[in-house]
Short mmCIF file of C-alpha atoms in Angstrom, two decimals:
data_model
loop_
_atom_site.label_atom_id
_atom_site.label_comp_id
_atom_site.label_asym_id
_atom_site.label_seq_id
_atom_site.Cartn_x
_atom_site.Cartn_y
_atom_site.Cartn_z
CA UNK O 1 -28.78 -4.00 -15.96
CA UNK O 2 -24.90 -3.45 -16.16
CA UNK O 3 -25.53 0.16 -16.70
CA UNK O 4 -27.29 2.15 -14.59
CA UNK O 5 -26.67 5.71 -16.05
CA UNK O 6 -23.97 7.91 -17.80
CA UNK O 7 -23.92 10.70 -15.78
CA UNK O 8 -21.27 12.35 -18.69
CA UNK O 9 -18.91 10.88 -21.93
CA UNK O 10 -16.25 12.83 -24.00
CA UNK O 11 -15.95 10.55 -26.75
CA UNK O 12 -16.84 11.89 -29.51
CA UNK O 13 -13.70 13.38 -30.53
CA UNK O 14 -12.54 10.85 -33.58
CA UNK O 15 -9.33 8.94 -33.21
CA UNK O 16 -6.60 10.42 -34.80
CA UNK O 17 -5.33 9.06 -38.05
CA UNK O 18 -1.85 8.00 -36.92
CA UNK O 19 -3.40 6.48 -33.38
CA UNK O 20 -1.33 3.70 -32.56
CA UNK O 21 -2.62 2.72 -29.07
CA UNK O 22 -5.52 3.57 -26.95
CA UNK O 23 -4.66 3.52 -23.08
CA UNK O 24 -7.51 3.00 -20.48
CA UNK O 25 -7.84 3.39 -17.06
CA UNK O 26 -10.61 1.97 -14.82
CA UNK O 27 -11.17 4.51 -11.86
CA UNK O 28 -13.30 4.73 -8.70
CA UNK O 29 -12.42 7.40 -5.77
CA UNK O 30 -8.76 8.14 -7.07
CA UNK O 31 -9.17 11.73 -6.19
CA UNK O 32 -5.78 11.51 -4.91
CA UNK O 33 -3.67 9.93 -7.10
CA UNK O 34 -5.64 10.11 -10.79
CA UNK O 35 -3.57 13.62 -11.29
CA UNK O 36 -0.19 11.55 -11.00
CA UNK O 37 -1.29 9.23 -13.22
CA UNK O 38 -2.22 11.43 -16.12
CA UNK O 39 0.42 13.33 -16.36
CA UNK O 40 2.50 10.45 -16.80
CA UNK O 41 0.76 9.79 -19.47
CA UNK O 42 0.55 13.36 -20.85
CA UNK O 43 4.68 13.36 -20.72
CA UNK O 44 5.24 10.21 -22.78
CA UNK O 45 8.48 10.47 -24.98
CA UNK O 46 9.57 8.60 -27.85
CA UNK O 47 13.34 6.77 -28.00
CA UNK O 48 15.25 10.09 -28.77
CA UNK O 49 13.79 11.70 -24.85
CA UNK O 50 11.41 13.86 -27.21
CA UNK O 51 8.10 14.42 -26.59
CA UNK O 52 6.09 11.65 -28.04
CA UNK O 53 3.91 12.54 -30.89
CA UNK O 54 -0.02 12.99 -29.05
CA UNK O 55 -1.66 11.67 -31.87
CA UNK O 56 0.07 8.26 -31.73
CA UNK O 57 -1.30 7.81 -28.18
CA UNK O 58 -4.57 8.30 -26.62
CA UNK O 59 -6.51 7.77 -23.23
CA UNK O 60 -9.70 6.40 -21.82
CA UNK O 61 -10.72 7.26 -18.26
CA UNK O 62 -13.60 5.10 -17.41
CA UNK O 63 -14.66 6.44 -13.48
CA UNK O 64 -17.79 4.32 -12.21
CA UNK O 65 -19.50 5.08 -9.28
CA UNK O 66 -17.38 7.41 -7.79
CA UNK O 67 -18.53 9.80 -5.00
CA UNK O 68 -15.45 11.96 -5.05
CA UNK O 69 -13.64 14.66 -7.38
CA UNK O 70 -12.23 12.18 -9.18
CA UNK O 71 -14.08 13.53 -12.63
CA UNK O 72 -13.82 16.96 -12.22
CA UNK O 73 -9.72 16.73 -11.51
CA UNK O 74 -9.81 14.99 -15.02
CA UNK O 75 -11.87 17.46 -16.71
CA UNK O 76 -9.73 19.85 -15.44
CA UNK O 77 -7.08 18.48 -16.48
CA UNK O 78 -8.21 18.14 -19.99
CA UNK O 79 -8.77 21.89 -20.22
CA UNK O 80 -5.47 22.37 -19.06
CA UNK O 81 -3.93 20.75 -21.80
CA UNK O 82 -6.02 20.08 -24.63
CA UNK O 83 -3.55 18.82 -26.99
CA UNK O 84 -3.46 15.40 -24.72
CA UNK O 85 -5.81 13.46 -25.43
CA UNK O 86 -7.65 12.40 -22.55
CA UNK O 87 -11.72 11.01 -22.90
CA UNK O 88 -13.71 11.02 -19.80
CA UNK O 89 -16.56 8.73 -19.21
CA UNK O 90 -18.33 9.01 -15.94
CA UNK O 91 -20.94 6.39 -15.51
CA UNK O 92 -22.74 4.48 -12.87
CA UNK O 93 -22.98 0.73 -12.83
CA UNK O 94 -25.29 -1.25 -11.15
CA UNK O 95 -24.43 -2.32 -7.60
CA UNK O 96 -23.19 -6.19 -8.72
CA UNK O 97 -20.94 -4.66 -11.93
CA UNK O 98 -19.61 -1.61 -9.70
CA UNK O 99 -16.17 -3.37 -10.02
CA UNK O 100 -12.88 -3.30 -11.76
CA UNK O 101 -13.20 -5.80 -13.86
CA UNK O 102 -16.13 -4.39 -15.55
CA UNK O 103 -14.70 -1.11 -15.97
CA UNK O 104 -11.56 -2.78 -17.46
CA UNK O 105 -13.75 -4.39 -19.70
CA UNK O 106 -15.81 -1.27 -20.75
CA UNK O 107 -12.95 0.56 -21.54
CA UNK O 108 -11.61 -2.05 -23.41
CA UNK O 109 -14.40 -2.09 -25.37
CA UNK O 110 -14.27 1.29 -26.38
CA UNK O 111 -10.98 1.28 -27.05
CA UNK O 112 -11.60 -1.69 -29.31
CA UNK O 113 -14.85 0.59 -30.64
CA UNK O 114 -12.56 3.22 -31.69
CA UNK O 115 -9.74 0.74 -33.50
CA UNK O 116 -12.72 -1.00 -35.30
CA UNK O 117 -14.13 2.24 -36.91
CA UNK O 118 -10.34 3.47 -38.01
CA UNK O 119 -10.39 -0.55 -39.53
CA UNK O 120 -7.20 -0.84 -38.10
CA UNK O 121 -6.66 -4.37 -36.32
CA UNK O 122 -3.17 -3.78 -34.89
CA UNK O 123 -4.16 -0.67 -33.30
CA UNK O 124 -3.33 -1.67 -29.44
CA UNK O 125 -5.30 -1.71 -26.55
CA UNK O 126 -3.47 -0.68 -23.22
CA UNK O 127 -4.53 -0.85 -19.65
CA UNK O 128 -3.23 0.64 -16.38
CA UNK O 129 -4.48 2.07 -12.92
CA UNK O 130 -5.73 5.04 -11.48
CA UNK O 131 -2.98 4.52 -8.37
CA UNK O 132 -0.18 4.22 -11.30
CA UNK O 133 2.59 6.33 -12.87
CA UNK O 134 3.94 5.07 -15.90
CA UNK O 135 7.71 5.57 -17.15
CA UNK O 136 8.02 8.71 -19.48
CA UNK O 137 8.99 5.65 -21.87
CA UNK O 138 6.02 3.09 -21.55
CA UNK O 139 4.25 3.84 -25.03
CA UNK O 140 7.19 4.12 -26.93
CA UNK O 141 8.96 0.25 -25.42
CA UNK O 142 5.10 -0.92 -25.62
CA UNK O 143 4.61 -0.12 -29.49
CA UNK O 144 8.19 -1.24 -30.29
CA UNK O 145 7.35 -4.81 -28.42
CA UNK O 146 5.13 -5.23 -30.55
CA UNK O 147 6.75 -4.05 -33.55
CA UNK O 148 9.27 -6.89 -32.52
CA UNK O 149 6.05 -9.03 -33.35
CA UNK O 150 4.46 -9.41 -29.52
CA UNK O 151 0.60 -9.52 -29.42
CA UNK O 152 0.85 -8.83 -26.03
CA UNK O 153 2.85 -7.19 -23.46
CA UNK O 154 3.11 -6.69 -20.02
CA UNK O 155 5.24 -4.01 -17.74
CA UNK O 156 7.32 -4.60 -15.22
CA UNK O 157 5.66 -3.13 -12.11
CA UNK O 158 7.91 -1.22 -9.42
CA UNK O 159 7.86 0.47 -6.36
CA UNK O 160 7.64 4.21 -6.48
CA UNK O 161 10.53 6.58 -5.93
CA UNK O 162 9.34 7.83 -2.83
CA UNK O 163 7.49 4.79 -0.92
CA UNK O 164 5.58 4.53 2.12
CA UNK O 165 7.62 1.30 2.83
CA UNK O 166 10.49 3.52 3.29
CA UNK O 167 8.54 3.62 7.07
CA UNK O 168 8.29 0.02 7.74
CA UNK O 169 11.73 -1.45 7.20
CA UNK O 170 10.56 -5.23 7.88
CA UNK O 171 7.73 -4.94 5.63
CA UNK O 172 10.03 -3.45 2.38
CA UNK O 173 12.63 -6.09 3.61
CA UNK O 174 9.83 -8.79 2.88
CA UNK O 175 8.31 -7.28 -0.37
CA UNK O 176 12.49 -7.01 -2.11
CA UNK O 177 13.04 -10.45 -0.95
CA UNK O 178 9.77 -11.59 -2.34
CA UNK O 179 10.46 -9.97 -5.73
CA UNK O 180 13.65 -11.46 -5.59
CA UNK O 181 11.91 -14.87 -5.05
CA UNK O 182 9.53 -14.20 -8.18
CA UNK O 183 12.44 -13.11 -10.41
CA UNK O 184 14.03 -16.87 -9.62
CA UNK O 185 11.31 -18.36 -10.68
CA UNK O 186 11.23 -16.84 -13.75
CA UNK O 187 14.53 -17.32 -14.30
CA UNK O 188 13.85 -20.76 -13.88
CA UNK O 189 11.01 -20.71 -16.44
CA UNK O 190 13.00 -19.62 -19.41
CA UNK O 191 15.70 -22.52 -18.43
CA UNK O 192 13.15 -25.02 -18.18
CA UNK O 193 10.37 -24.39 -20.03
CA UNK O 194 11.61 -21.63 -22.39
CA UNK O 195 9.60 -19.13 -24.92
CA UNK O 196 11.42 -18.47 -27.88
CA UNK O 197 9.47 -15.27 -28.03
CA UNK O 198 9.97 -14.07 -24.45
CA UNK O 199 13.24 -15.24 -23.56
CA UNK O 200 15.61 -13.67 -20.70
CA UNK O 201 15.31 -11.37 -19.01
CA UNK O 202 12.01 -10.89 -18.47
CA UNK O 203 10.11 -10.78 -15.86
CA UNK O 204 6.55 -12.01 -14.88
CA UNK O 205 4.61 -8.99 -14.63
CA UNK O 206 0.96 -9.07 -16.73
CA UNK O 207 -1.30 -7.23 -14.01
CA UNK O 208 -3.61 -4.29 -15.03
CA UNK O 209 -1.32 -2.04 -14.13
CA UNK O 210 0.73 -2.18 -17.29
CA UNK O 211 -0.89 -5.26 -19.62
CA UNK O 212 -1.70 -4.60 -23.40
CA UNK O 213 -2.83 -6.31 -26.69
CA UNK O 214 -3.32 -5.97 -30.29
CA UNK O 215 -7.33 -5.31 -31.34
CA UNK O 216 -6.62 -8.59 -32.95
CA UNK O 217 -5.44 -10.56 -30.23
CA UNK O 218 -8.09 -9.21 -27.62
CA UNK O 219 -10.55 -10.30 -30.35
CA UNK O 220 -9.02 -13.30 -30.78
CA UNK O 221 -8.68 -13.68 -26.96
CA UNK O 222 -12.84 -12.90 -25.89
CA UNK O 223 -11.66 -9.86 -24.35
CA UNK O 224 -11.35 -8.45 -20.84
CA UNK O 225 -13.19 -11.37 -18.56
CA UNK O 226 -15.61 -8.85 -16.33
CA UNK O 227 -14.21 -10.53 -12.86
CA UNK O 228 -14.85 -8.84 -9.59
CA UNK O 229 -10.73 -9.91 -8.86
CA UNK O 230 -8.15 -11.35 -11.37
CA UNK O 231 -9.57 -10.38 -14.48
CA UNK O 232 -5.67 -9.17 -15.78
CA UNK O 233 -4.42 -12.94 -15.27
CA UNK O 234 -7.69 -14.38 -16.56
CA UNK O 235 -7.22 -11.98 -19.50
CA UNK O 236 -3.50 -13.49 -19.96
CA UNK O 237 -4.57 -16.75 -19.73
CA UNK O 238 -6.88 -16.11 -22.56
CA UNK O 239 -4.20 -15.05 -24.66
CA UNK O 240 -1.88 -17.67 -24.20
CA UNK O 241 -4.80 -20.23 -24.43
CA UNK O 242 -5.14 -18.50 -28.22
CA UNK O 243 -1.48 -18.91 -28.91
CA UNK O 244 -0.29 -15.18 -28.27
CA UNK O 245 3.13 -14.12 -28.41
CA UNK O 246 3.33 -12.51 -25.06
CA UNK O 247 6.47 -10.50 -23.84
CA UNK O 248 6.94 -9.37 -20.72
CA UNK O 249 9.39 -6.49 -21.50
CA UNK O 250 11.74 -4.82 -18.84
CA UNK O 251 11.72 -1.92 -20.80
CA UNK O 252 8.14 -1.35 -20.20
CA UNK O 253 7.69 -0.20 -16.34
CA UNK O 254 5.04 1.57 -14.15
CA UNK O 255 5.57 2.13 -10.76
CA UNK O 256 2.47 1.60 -8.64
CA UNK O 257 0.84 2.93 -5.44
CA UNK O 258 1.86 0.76 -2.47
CA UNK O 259 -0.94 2.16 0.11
CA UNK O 260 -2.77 0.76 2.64
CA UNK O 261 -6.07 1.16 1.14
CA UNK O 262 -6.60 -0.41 -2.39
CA UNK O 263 -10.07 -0.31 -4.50
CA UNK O 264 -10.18 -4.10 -5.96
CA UNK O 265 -9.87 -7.26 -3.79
CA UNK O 266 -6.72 -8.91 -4.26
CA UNK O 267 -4.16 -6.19 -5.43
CA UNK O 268 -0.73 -5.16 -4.25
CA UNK O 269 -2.60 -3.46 -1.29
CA UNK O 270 -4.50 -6.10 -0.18
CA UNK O 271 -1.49 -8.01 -0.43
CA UNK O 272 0.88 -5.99 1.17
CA UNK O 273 -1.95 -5.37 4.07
CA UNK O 274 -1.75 -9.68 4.53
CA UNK O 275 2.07 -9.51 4.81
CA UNK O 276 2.34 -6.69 7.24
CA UNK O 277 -0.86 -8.86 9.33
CA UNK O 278 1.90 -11.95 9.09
CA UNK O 279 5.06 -10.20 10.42
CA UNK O 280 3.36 -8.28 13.29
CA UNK O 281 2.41 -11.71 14.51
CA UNK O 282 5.20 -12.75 13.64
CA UNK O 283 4.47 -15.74 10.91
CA UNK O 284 6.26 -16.31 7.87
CA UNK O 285 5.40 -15.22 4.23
CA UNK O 286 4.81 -18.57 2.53
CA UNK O 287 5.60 -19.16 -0.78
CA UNK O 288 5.74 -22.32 -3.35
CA UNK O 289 8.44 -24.39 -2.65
CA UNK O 290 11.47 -24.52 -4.75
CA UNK O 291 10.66 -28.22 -5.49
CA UNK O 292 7.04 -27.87 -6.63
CA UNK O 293 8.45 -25.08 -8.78
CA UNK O 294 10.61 -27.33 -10.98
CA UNK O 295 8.20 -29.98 -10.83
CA UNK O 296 5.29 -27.52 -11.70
CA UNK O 297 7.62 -26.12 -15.06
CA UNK O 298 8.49 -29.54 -15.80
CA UNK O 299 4.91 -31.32 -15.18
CA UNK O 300 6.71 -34.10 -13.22
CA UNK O 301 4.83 -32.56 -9.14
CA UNK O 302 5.43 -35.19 -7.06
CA UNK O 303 4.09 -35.35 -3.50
CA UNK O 304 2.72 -32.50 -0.99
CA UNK O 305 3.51 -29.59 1.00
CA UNK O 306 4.73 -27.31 -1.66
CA UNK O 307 4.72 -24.73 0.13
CA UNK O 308 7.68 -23.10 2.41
CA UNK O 309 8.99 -19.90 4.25
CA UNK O 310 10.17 -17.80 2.09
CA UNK O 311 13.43 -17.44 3.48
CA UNK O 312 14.05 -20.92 3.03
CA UNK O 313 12.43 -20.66 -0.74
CA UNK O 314 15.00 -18.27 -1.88
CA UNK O 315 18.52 -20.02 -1.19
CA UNK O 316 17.02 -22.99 -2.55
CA UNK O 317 15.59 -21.53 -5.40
CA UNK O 318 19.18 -19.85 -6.33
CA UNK O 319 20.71 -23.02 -6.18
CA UNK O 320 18.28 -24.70 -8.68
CA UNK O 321 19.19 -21.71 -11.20
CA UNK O 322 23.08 -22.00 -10.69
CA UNK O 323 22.84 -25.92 -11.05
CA UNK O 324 20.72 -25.04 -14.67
CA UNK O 325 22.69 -22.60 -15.95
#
């Protein structure tokens, strides 16, 4: 069994009948940061700085097996304002499903549930995180991405205002000059291997923090893949596998947690944990080489050891763009 109980759901409030875009959020033990994230969510504007219509938006909290007050700060907070709207489902998965992926999916799937009974296939289905505050902006330069015609889009994902890197210099040192890395390697994507639909700037951003679809496309797609870890790229690959117009929009950003102690295996804090491990024993960050990263967007890899320090990635990988451009 996937499902070992719901211990309580709040969905059986009906969409409204100008919903545009369902947003769900896959939570376990975010006591302390789930408040943040909803009232990001509850202070959505549109492109004039008003306050964004709350029946063009909705949101799907799916907490699974959490042992902590992460439900009742979410009921609360639906009291508080009952004009958002906010669903709750609290539920308890069995011990091999008790994972993100299959809460990602689950929500999904609601979300889908409640675009299939309005019959409305371009009714979009959003995800972020628990540990995530969204820009006051994000639905409104979501829903006009894909008014521009994407089937998919995903945010640009940022540090927070105030971050606890701010207290270990090397380590934000290393994660700036790592984005700076990615960002040249995008650049060099839409130079070599260019998308009409998602041309520069962009970025390369399509985690679960900020990643969304049309009902059609996640149809179209198979849906969430219910992964222990990397079930937002497998997700991506799925839609560009199915021929997707993906953009990944720099007007859409979240800015997410960077602690020390993340839920799933393989996010930002698992990586940032790996490249604090690396500079207190002093090692370097490695990174694909600026060589296998032409030949990779060009399908012409020759030879091995792609991979390289990263401070010897990025001058090498700024020369590559300047020579392109």
């Amino acid at each position: 069994m996937i499902l070992s109980q719901f211990r309580s759901r709040s969905l059986d409030r009906p969409p409204a009948s100008r919903l545009r875009i369902s947003v769900t959020i896959p939570a376990q033990n975010e006591e302390d940061l789930i408040e943040d994230c909803l009232h990001g969510l509850k202070a959505q504007v549109d492109r004039w700085g008003d306050p964004l219509d709350p029946d063009l938006y909705e949101v799907i909290l799916l907490v699974n097996n959490s042992t902590d007050r992460s439900v009742e700060i979410a009921h609360r907070f639906a009291s508080l304002y009952p004009d958002f709207r906010l669903h709750i489902i609290d539920i308890v998965l069995a011990p091999r499903h008790a994972h993100v992926g299959w809460a990602r999916r689950l929500a999904m799937e609601e979300a889908l549930g409640r675009f299939r009974h309005m019959r409305h296939p371009g009714g979009v289905i959003a995800a972020t995180d628990a540990d995530t505050v969204v820009a006051p902006d994000w639905v409104t330069e979501t829903l006009a991405a894909v008014d521009a015609g994407a089937d998919g889009v995903g945010g640009k994902l940022m540090l927070p205002p105030v971050s606890l890197l701010d207290a270990e210099p090397r380590l934000r040192e290393a994660t700036m000059r790592h984005r700076r890395y990615e960002r040249l390697t995008h650049r060099l994507a839409s130079l070599l291997d260019p998308d009409p639909f998602d041309c520069w700037p962009r970025h390369g951003d399509h985690g679960g923090a900020s990643l969304a679809a049309t009902a059609h496309a996640y149809v179209r797609a198979g849906g969430m893949p219910a992964l222990a870890t990397g079930e937002d790229q497998a997700f991506y690959a799925r839609l560009k596998r199915t021929g997707a117009r993906f953009r990944h929009s720099n007007r859409v950003r979240v800015f997410t947690s960077d602690r020390q102690d993340g839920r799933a295996a393989g996010g930002m804090a698992a990586t940032l944990a790996g490249w604090r491990s690396h500079l207190a024993n002093g090692n370097d960050i490695f990174v694909e080489c600026p060589d296998a990263v032409v030949g990779r967007l060009t399908a012409k890899l020759h030879g091995q050891g792609n991979r390289v320090p990263l401070d010897e990635a990025l001058p090498a990988l700024g020369r590559r763009v300047m020579e392109l451009r």
